[in-house]
Structure formats: C-alpha cells, structure tokens
XYZ file of C-alpha atoms in Angstrom:
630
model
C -15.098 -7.548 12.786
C -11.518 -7.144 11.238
C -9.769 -7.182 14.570
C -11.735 -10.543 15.280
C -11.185 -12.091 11.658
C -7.330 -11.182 12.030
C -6.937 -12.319 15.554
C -8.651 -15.282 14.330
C -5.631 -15.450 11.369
C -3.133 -15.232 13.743
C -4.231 -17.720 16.243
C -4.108 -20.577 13.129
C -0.546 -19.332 12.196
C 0.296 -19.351 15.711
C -0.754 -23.304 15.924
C 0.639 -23.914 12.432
C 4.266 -22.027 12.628
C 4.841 -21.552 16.666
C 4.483 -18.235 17.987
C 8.051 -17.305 17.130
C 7.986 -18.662 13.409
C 5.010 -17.288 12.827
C 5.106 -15.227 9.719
C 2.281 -13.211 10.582
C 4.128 -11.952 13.488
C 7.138 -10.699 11.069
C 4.959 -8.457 8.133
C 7.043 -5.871 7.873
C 10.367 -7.520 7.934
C 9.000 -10.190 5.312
C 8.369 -7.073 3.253
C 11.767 -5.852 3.227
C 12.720 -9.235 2.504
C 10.224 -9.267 -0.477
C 11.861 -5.917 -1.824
C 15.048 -7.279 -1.529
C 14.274 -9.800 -3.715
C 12.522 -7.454 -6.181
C 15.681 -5.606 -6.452
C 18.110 -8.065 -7.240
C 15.712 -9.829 -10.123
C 15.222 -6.462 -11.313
C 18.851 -5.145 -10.825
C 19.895 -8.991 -13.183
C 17.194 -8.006 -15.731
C 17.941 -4.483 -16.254
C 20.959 -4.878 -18.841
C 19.230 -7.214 -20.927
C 15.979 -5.138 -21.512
C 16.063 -3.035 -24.019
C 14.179 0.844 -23.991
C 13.149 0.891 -27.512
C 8.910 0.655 -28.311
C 9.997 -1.772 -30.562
C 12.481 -3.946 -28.839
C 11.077 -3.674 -25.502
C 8.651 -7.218 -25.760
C 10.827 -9.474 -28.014
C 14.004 -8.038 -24.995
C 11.314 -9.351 -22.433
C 10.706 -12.537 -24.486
C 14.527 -12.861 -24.881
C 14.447 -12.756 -20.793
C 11.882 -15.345 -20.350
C 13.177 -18.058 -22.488
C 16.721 -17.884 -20.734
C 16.688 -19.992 -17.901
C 18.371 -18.103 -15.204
C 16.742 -14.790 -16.496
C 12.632 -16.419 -16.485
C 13.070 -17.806 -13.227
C 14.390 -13.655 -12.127
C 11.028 -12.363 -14.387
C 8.779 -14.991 -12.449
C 10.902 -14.013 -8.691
C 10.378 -10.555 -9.772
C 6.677 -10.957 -10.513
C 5.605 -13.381 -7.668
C 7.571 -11.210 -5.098
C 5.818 -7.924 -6.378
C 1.998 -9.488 -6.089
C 3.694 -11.304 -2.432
C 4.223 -7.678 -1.498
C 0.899 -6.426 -1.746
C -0.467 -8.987 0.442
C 2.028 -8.639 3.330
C 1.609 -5.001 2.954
C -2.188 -5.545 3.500
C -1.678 -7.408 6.519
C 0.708 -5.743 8.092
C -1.574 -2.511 7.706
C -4.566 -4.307 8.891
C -2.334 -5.377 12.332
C -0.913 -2.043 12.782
C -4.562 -0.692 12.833
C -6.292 -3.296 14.584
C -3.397 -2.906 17.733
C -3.344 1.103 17.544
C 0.145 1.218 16.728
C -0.101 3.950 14.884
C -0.875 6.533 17.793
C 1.499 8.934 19.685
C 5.042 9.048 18.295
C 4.695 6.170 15.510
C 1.821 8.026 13.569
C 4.847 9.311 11.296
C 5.810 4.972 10.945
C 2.127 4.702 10.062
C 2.238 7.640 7.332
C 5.089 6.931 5.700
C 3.601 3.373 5.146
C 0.482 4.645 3.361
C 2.551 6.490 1.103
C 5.279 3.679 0.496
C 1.728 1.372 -0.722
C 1.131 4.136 -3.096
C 4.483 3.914 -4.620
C 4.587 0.256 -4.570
C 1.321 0.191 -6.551
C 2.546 2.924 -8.780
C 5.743 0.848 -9.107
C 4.017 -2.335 -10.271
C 1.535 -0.790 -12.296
C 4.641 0.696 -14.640
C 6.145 -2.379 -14.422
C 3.742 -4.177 -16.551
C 3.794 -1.116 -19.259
C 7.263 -2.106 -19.639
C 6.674 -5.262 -21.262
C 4.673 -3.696 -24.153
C 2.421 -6.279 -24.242
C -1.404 -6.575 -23.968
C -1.629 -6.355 -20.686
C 0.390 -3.527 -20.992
C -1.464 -2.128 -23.400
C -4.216 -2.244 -21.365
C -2.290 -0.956 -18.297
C -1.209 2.317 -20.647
C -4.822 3.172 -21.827
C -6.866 2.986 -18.942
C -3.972 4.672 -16.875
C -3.523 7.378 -19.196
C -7.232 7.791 -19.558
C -7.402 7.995 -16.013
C -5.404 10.721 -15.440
C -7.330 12.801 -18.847
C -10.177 13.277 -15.993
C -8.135 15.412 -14.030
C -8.334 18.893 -15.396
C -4.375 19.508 -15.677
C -3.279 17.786 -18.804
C -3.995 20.744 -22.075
C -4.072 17.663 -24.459
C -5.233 14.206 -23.265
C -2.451 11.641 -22.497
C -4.654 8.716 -24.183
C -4.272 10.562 -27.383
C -0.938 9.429 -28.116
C -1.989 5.769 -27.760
C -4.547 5.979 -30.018
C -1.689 4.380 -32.754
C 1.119 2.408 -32.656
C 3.042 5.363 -34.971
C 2.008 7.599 -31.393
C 4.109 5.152 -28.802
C 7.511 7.015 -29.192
C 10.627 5.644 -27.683
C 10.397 8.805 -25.500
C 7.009 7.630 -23.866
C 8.735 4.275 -23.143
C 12.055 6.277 -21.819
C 9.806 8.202 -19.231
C 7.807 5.027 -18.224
C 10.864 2.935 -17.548
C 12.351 6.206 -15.543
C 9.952 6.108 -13.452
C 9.992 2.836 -12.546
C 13.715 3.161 -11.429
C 13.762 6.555 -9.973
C 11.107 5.399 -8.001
C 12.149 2.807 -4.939
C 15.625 5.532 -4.991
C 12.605 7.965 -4.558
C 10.698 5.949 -1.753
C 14.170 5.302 -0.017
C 13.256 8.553 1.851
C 10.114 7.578 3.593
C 11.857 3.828 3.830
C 14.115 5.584 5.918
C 11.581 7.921 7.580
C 9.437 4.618 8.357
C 12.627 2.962 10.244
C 13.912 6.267 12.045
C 11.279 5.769 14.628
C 12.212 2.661 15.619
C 15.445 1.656 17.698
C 17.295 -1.941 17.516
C 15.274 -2.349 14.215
C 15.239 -6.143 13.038
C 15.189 -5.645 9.178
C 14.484 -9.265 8.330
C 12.933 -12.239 9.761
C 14.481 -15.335 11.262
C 16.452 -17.685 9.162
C 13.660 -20.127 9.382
C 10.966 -17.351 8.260
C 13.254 -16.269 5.286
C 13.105 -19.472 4.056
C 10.001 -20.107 4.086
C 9.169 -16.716 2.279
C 11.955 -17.164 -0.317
C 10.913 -21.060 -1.104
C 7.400 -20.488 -1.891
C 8.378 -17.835 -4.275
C 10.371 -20.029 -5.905
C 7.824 -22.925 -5.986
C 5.389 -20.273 -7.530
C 8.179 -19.118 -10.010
C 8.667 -22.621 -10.914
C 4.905 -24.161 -11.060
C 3.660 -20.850 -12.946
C 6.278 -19.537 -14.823
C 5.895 -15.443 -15.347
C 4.827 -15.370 -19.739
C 3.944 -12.116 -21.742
C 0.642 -11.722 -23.112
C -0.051 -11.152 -26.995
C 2.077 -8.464 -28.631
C 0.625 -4.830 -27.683
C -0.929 -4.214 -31.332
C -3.416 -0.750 -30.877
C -5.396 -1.904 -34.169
C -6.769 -4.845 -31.785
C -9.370 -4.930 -29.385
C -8.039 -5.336 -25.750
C -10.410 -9.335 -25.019
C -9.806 -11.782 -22.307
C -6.490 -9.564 -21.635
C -4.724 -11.541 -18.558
C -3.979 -8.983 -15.764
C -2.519 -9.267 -12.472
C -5.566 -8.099 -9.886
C -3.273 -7.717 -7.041
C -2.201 -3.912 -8.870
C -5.116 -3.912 -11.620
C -8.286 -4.328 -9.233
C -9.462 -1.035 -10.283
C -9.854 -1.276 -14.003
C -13.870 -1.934 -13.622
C -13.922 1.711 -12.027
C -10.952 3.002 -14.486
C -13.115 1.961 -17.452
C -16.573 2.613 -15.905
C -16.595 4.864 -13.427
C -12.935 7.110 -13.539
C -14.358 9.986 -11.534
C -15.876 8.239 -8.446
C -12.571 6.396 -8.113
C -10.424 9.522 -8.319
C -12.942 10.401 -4.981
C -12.671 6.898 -3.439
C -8.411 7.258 -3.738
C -8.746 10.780 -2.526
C -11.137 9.697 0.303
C -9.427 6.784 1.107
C -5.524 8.545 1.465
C -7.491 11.045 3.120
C -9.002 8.809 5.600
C -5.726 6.578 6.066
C -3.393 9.799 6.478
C -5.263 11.094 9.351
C -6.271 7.998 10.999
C -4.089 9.035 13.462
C -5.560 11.795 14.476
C -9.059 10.845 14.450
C -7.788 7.518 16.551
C -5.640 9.295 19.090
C -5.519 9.123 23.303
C -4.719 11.550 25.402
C -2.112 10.474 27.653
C 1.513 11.698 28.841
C 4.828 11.308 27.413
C 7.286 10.162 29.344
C 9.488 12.913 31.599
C 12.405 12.481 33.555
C 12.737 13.584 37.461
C 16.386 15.275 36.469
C 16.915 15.561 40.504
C 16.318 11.750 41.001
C 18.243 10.636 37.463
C 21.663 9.169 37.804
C 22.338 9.086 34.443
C 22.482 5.177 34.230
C 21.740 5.267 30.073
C 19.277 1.873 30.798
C 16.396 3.554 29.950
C 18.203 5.074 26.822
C 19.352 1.394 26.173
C 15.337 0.184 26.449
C 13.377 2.589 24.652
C 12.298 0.944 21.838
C 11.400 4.020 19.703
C 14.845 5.697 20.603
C 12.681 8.869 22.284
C 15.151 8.666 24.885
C 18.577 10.497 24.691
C 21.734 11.415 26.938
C 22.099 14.885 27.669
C 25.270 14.758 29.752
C 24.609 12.975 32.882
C 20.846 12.983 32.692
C 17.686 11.251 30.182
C 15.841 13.402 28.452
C 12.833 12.244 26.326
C 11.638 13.402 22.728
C 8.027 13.758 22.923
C 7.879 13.536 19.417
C 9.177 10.412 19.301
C 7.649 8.706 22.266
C 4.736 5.991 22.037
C 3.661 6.142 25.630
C 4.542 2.736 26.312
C 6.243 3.004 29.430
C 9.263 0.783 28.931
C 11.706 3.060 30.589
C 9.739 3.098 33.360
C 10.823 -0.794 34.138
C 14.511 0.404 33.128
C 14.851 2.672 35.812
C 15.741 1.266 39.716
C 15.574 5.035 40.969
C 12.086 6.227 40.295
C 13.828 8.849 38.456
C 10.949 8.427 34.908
C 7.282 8.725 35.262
C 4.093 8.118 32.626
C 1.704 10.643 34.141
C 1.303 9.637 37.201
C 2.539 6.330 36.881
C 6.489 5.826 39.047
C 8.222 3.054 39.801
C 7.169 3.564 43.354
C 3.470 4.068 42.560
C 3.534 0.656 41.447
C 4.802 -0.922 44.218
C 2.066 1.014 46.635
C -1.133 -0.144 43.586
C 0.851 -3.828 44.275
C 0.910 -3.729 48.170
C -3.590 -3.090 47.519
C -3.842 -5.599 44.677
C -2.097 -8.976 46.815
C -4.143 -11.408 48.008
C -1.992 -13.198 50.386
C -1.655 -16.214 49.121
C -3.023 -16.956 46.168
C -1.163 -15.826 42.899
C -0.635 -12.556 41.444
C -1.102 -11.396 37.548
C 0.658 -8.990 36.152
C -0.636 -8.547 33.235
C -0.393 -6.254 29.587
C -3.488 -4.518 29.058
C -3.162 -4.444 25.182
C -3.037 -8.576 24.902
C -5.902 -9.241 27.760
C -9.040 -6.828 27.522
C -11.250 -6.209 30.319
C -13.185 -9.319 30.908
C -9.620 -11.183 31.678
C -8.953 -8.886 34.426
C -12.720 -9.419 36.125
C -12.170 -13.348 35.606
C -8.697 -13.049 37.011
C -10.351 -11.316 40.248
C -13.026 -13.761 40.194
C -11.067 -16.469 40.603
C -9.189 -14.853 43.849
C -5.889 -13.779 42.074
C -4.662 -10.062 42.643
C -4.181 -8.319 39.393
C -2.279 -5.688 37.868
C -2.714 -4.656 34.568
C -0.385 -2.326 32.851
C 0.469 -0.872 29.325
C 3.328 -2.977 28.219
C 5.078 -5.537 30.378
C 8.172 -3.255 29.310
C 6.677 -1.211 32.682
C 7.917 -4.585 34.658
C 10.476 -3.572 36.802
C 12.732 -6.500 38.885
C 11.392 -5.003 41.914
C 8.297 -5.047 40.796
C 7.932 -9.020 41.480
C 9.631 -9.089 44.221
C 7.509 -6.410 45.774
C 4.510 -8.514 45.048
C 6.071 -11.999 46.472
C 7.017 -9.599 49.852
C 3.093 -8.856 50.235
C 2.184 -12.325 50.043
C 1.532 -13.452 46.691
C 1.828 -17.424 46.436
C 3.520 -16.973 42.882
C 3.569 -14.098 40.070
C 2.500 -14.980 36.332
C 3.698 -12.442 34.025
C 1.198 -12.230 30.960
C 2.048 -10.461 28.229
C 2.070 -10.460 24.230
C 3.332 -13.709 22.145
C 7.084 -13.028 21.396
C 7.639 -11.008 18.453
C 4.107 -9.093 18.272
C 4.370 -6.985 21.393
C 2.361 -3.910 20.849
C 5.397 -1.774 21.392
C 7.881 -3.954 20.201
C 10.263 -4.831 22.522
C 8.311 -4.746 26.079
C 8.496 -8.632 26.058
C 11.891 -9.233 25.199
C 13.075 -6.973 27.914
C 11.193 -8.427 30.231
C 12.117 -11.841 29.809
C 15.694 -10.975 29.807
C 15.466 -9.068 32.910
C 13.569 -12.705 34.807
C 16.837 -14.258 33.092
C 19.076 -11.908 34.814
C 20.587 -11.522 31.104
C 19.511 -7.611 31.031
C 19.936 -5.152 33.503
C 18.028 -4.277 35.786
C 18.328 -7.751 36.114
C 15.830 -9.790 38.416
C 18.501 -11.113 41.303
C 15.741 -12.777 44.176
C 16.176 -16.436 45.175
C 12.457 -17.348 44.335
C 12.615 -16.602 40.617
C 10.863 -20.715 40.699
C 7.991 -18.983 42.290
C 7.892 -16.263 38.549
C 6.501 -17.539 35.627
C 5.772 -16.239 31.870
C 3.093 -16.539 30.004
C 2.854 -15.272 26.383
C -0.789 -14.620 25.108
C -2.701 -13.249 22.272
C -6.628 -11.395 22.600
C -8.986 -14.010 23.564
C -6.751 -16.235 25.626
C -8.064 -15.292 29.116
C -9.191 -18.759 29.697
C -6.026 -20.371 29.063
C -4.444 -17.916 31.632
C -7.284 -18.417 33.510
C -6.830 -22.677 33.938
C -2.850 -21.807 34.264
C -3.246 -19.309 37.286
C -6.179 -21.906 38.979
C -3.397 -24.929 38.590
C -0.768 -23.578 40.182
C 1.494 -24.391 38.017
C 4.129 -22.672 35.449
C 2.077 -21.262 32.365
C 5.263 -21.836 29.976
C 4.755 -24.313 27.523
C 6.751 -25.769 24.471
C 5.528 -25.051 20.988
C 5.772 -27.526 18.157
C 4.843 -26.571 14.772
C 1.491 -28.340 13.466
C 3.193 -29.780 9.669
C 0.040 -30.180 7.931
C -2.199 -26.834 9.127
C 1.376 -25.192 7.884
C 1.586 -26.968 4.511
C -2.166 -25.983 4.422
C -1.920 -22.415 5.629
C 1.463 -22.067 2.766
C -1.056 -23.602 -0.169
C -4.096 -21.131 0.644
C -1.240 -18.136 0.431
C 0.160 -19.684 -2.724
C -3.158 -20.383 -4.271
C -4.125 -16.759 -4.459
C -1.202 -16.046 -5.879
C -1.268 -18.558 -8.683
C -4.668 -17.755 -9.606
C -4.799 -14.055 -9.518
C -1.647 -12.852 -11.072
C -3.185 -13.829 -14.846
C -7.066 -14.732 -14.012
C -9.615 -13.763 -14.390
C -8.753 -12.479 -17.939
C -10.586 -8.571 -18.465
C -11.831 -7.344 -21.901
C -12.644 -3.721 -22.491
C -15.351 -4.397 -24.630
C -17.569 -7.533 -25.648
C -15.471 -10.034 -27.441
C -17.391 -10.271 -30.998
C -17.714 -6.340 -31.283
C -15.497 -3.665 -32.956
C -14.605 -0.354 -31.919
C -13.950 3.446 -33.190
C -11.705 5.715 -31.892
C -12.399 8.756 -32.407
C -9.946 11.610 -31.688
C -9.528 15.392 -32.929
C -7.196 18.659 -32.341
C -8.936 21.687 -33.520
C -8.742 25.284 -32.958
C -12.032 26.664 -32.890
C -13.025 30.224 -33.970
C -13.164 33.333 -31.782
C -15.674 34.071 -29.867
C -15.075 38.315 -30.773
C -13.765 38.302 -34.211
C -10.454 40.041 -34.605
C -10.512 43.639 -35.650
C -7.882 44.896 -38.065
C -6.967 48.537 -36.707
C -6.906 52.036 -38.934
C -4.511 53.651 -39.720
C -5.503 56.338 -37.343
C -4.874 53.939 -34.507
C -2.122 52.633 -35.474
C -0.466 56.613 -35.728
C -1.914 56.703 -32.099
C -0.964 53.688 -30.560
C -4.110 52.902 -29.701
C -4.617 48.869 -30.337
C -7.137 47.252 -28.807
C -5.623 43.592 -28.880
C -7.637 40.520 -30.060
C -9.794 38.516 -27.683
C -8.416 35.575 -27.207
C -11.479 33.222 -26.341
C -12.267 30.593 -28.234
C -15.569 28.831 -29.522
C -16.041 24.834 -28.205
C -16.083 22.550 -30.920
C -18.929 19.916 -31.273
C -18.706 17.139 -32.760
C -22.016 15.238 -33.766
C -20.992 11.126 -34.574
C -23.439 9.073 -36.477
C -23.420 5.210 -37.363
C -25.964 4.054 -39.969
C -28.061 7.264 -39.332
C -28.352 6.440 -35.625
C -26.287 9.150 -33.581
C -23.915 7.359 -31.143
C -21.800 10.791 -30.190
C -22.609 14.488 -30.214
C -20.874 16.381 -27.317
C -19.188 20.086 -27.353
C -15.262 20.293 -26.515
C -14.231 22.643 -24.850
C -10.798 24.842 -25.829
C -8.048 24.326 -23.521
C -5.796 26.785 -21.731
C -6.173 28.944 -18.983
C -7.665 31.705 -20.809
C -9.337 29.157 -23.108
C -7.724 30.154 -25.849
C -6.272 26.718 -27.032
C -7.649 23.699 -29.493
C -10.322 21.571 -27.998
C -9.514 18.072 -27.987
C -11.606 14.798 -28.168
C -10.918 11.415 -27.427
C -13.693 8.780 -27.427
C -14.312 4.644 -27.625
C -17.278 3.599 -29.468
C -18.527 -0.091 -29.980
C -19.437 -0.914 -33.086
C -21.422 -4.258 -34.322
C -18.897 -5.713 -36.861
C -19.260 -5.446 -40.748
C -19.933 -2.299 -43.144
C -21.532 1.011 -41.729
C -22.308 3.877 -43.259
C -20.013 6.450 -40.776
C -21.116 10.687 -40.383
C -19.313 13.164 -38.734
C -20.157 16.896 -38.714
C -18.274 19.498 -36.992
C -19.077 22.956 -35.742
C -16.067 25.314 -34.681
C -17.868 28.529 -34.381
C -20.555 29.652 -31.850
C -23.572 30.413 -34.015
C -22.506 28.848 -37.614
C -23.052 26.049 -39.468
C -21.062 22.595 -39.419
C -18.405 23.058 -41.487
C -17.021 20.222 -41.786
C -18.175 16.816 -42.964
C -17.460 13.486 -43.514
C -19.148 10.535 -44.780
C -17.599 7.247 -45.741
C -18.747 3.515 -45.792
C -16.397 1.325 -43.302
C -15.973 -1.832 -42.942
C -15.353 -3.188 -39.013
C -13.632 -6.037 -38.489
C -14.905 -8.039 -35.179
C -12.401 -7.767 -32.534
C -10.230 -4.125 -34.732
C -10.135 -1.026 -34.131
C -10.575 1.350 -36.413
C -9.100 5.062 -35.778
C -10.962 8.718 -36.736
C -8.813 11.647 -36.218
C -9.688 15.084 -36.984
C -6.466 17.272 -37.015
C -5.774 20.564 -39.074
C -9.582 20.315 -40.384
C -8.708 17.364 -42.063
C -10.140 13.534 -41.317
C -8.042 11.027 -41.243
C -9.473 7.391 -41.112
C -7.283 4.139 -41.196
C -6.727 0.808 -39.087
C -5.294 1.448 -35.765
C-alpha cells in the first residue's frame, strides 16, 4: 500500500514537473538544500539573540520586528518544518525501492539517526524562544525524560517556577542546539561516503522552486512568538508546530508507551536492513582477464571499486550489487555471480526473436507481469538489475541475432535505483562515455525511461515500432496545484491546531517535594568498648519512601509512596505532580509520612483560592511547605 500510494505521488509530480524537474526525484539533495538554508538564517540570527532567561523572548521579539531578521526567523522556521517532510519522503522512497540493502545499509542508518537529531534539533529550537510554546516544549520534554530511571532528581522540578529557569538551563539548551548539526556532521559525512560523484543539490530550476515557496510561506505567514512563557499560567490553546510536537498527546498521556514505540520504532528502522536483505554476490574481478582500464573504477557509483596497481579490486563492504561495472568492462574481466559480460551475450543469442524487437529491460522499474506481456506480444526480453549492466556490445550483439530494433527500458532520469545506471547508459548510446556505443545502426536503439506500472506504455511503444523517446512539458496548473497542497500543510500545521494541557476554565496544583526520609535500621551510637576495639558496625544506609496523601475539600485526589533515590537508596525521595483543580476557594490537606511504621508527621492545611486558568505551586522541601503563585 505505501509503495502504491508513493508511486502514485510520483507519477503526478512526474506529469506536473517533467521527470527531470521533478522534486520528488531530488529528496535528499532538496534536504541539503533545506539545511543550508537553516544554517545561514540561523548563523544571521545568532548575534542578535541573547542567552539570558530573561532576555531571551523580548531578543526574539527584537528579531521578528526587524525586517531582514523576521523574514530569517520565518526562513528558519518554514525550512525546519520543510525538512521533516522531505525527510519523510525520501525515507519512504528509499524503503519502498530497497535501497537500503547490501553496501548502502550504512547510507540508510546514518539517515535514521540524522531524523533523530533533526527532531531533537527543532524541538530545542522552540525552547529557545522562551515562550509558551516553549514552555510547553520544556515541561513535557523534561517530564518525559523523569520516566526514565536515570535522573536522581526529576528535571521538571526546576520548571515548576520561573525563580527555577536559571540562565544556566537556557546556556545548556541553546548548546545543544549548536553543538548539534557540528555533531551530526559525522554521520552527514558517513551518509555521503558511500556514494561516488555525489550531486549535493538539485538543479537550478529545482532550487528555485524549493527556495521560492519558502519564501512565499515566510512572507504570507510570518514566523510570531506565542504569549510570554509565565509558569504561574496554565499552558491553553498553546500554538505548536506538529511537524516536531506530534507526540505531546502521548508525552502528556501516555510517556511510557511512547518511550517503547521510539525504542521499537529505532529498533525496527536500524535493522531494517537486515531483516530486508538478499543474498546475492558482490562484485569480483577476474585479475588474469583485467587490464587495468580504471572504467569500471570511473562507473561505480558507490566508489566500491578501487585501483590496486594495474588491476580493480572491489570493496565488498561498499558494493550494492548493482552490476554497473559489469557494462564498464569490454574484457569480461568483472562478474556478479555468475553473471559476465559474455554470459550475456550467450542469454541474448536465446532471447532474439528474429525480427521483431528486443527489450532490454531494468528489473527494478518493470516487475514481472511487464516481462510476460513483453513475451506475449513476440518481443525477446532481457531483464537485468540496472541498465548500468548495459554494455555497447551488448546491443549490438542483439541487432547481430536478428532483433528488428532494441528498446532500452530503464528508470526515469534521476531516480535510478542505483543511481547512476541510467546516466551511464545513455552516455554510452551517445558515444559521450566510454565504452562508448560506436555501430552504424544506433537509429535502430532507442530509450525509454519508465517508472512501476508503465508496462503498457512500453508495451504500445515496442508494438508501434517506433522510438519510445518522448518530450516532456511541464503541466503549469497540476504544478501550481501540487506546490499549494505542499504549502498548505505547511501553513496550517506549523501553529494549528492550538494544544492545552488541561481544560481551559480549570486551575491546577503543582505539587513538588525533596525529603529525606528516615532509616529503615536506626543508627546505633557505638560504646566505648567498640570504639577501643575498632569494631564499628557502620550505619545502614537505606532509607524509608515517603508518602504523601493530597486532599481537596476532603476528597483525596493524591496519595502515592516516593521512593528514595540513589543506587543504594539512600537519597531524598522526590515528587512532582499536576493536579486539576475546579477554580475558586478549597480547603487544601497534605499529610506526610517519612518513616516506615510511624505516624504522618507532617501536616498542612490551608484554604486556597484558584484562579481559573493559574497555577498554584506546593513544595515540600527541608520539612517545610511552601505554597505561593507559580
């Protein structure tokens, strides 16, 4: 169903754009386009923001009102949510072709960890505004993490009031939002060492198109703050940006099941390609046949191939299988398991039907039921992994036995499976690329560039006769229609819908304590008799849990039992809780118990007013209650 719903994508951008405009084809060089432009905006905001807790949002607001520096916030902000969505796609068409098997599974890795940073890297982004959205961002992040059993002291705890955001906090936060792309430059690097004659960005044309719509989104919606972050106030109708806050339901809700969906999930991704994998054989070189011509080093399109003196030798780490060397090479010097030069020729000289025309065809673009239809229809067919496998001599073997003509099918330019199969192959026809295709009857050759689900077009262009090449010519309106369903998206879901942690005409308490609870084994004082002896037996160190038992108008809303922290569980027990409160005066109890088997001994009772839409704070530190306004 996703392969068919993307396919489906593709063939409208295909019809919209051209094949070779089509920015669907181009994912990964759009986002490296898109993080280009995240850097500069971010590189021109960076001296004017100011790390202070209490500068940091009127430094932001300073930003926005400037001209040149709110059209950089609203680049920066468009091109960040733009990035998500290419990143999506371009994972979704890297799974859906397998091009994650063999040597690329390291490509495919290092992606799935470069989404994790950019998510991490836009989620600490919007903390650095300080404003409610960020405010939001900061407490269900850092209450988040509290589920994992590694923090001693909660990290929510120190937003529970404004006096608790230190300029520290904000220090680390905006750290890590520029240590981290220096950070991710290492797998950026790792994801591009795979790949040889990388194209980094997309055509002119594409660029444009990319860079203008950010700029009509930056323009038509420009990036705003929310509300001052103000911790006394009730995060309602909070506008967040879904594209990097779509978990907050499950953050607020549900923060252990999504701590097992992320771990499932990376799991799953990480070893996709292992559970996906195909036996086949790397490349090898005959090193008796091999003249050491360097065309097959020149080809491979995942550099797997080097030059060991006179003579190829191939990485089989590095090598996708795709069998693009084995067109490079005129001396049948490189196999693909069993698969030569020469064995090509002979599985040609069976296919021919004398003539009538002859397919050669890539396997990955035309499935199964194209090669029976092909047969049907009385043209010989060869089907093969990548057209990179096309050889000059190949063709001409094929118009030798007979064959009427020879259609080359293979991928749409710019999406070959393997990346450069195509290219190579249509420079070789040319005679721009060597080995270069040199025969008199190159009129009788023809190309045809396809996409899954095409058979019948190469089906009506083989039972013609005639050359399957066409000109493309962009289709204005689907474009202008396929740009405005993109933007639209975009528009809507970097502020809307609005999220509220609680109902909008309720209060809350916060409730947090610090305690050191008894010991479990009081603590002996030793005699004199063992102290002349050196015999101390030293103090257990176990602690009691601390419960806490929260009341509201007589009705109990909280008891639970806190455990101490430590490793040896020897530290204070901590508590941080959110209650919802109906708005106006309550009559607020809290007992607390600190010892195994005593009594409660401490109490509080006090009459509070809640304001709708406040929060009102409870801490419990040094056995003393503290209650105030957030």
């Amino acid at each position: 169903m996703l392969e068919g719903a993307f396919r489906a994508l593709e063939r409208l951008s295909n019809r919209a754009f051209t094949t070779r405009y089509s920015p669907l084809q181009y994912l990964g060089q759009i986002s490296v386009l898109l993080l280009l432009l995240l850097a500069v905006s971010g590189i021109y905001m960076l001296p004017f923001y100011r790390i202070n807790v209490e500068k940091a949002y009127d430094s932001v607001d300073a930003i926005t009102m400037d001209v040149v520096g709110g059209l950089m916030r609203s680049i920066h902000r468009y091109a960040a949510d733009a990035l998500v969505l290419v990143l999506l796609l371009h994972g979704i068409k890297t799974l859906v072709e397998r091009r994650l098997l063999h040597g690329r599974w390291v490509v495919w890795v290092s992606g799935v960890v470069l989404l994790g940073v950019v998510m991490v890297e836009g989620i600490t982004g919007y903390w650095m505004v300080w404003d409610q959205r960020a405010q939001l961002v900061a407490t269900l992040t850092t209450e988040f993490l509290d589920v994992l059993p590694i923090f001693p002291k909660p990290l929510a705890m120190a937003l529970a009031t404004d006096s608790g955001v230190t300029n520290l906090l904000f220090f680390a936060v905006v750290f890590v939002h520029i240590a981290q792309p220096l950070f991710s430059m290492a797998f950026v690097l790792l994801h591009f060492s795979r790949f040889a004659k990388t194209l980094l960005l997309p055509p002119r044309q594409v660029s444009a198109l990319v860079v203008g719509s950010v700029l009509l989104l930056s323009i038509v919606k420009p990036a705003e703050s929310a509300p001052r972050a103000e911790l006394s106030r009730a995060l309602v109708n909070v506008p967040v940006d879904w594209f990097y806050m779509f978990p907050l339901p499950l953050v607020q809700k549900q923060p252990l099941l999504l701590w097992l969906l992320l771990a499932g999930a990376g799991a799953i991704l990480l070893l996709l390609p292992r559970l996906l994998r195909e036996e086949a054989e790397v490349a090898r070189v005959d090193t008796d046949s091999c003249v050491g011509c360097g065309l097959c080093y020149e080809d491979c399109p995942y550099g797997a191939i080097s030059m060991e003196g006179e003579v190829a030798q191939v990485s089989p780490e590095r090598c996708a299988c795709c069998g693009t060397c084995v067109g490079s090479c005129n001396f049948n010097a490189i196999a693909l398991g069993e698969t030569r030069l020469e064995s090509l020729k002979h599985r040609i000289a069976r296919e021919v039907r004398r003539g009538r025309p002859f397919v050669i065809m890539c396997e990955n673009c035309l499935h199964r039921k194209g090669v029976e239809m092909l047969r049907a229809a009385g043209a010989g067919v060869l089907p093969l992994r990548c057209l990179g496998m096309v050889n000059p001599s190949l063709i001409t073997a094929a118009l030798d036995a007979g064959a009427s003509r020879v259609v080359l099918a293979g991928c749409r330019a710019g999406d070959c499976r393997y990346r450069l199969g195509n290219l190579w192959l249509e420079a070789r026809v040319a005679g721009e690329r060597a080995p270069a295709f040199k025969d008199r009857r190159r009129d009788l050759v023809s190309l045809c560039w396809l996409m899954p689900g095409e058979e019948n077009r190469l089906l009506e262009e083989v039972g013609k006769e005639e050359r399957c090449t066409r000109e493309e010519k962009p289709m204005l309106p689907l474009a202008a229609l396929l740009v405005l369903a993109t933007l639209l998206p975009l528009w809507y879901l970097s502020t809307s819908p609005a999220y509220s942690l609680m109902q909008e005409d309720r209060a809350m308490l916060l409730f947090t304590m610090s305690h050191l609870g008894e010991r479990l084994v009081p603590c002996r004082e030793p005699t004199v008799e063992e102290l002349r002896a050196g015999n101390i037996t030293p103090c257990p160190r176990e602690r009691s849990p601390v419960e806490v038992v929260l009341a509201i108008d007589g009705r109990t809303v909280l008891r639970k039992s806190y455990q101490p922290s430590g490793l040896w569980n020897d530290g204070p027990s901590y508590a941080y809780e959110r209650i919802e409160v109906e708005p106006g005066e309550h009559t607020l109890e809290v007992r607390i118990r600190d010892s195994a088997e005593g009594e409660f001994r401490y109490r509080l009772v006090e009459r509070v007013s809640f304001e709708r839409g406040r929060v009102v704070t409870l801490k419990f530190e040094k056995g003393r209650f503290h209650l105030g306004d957030g």
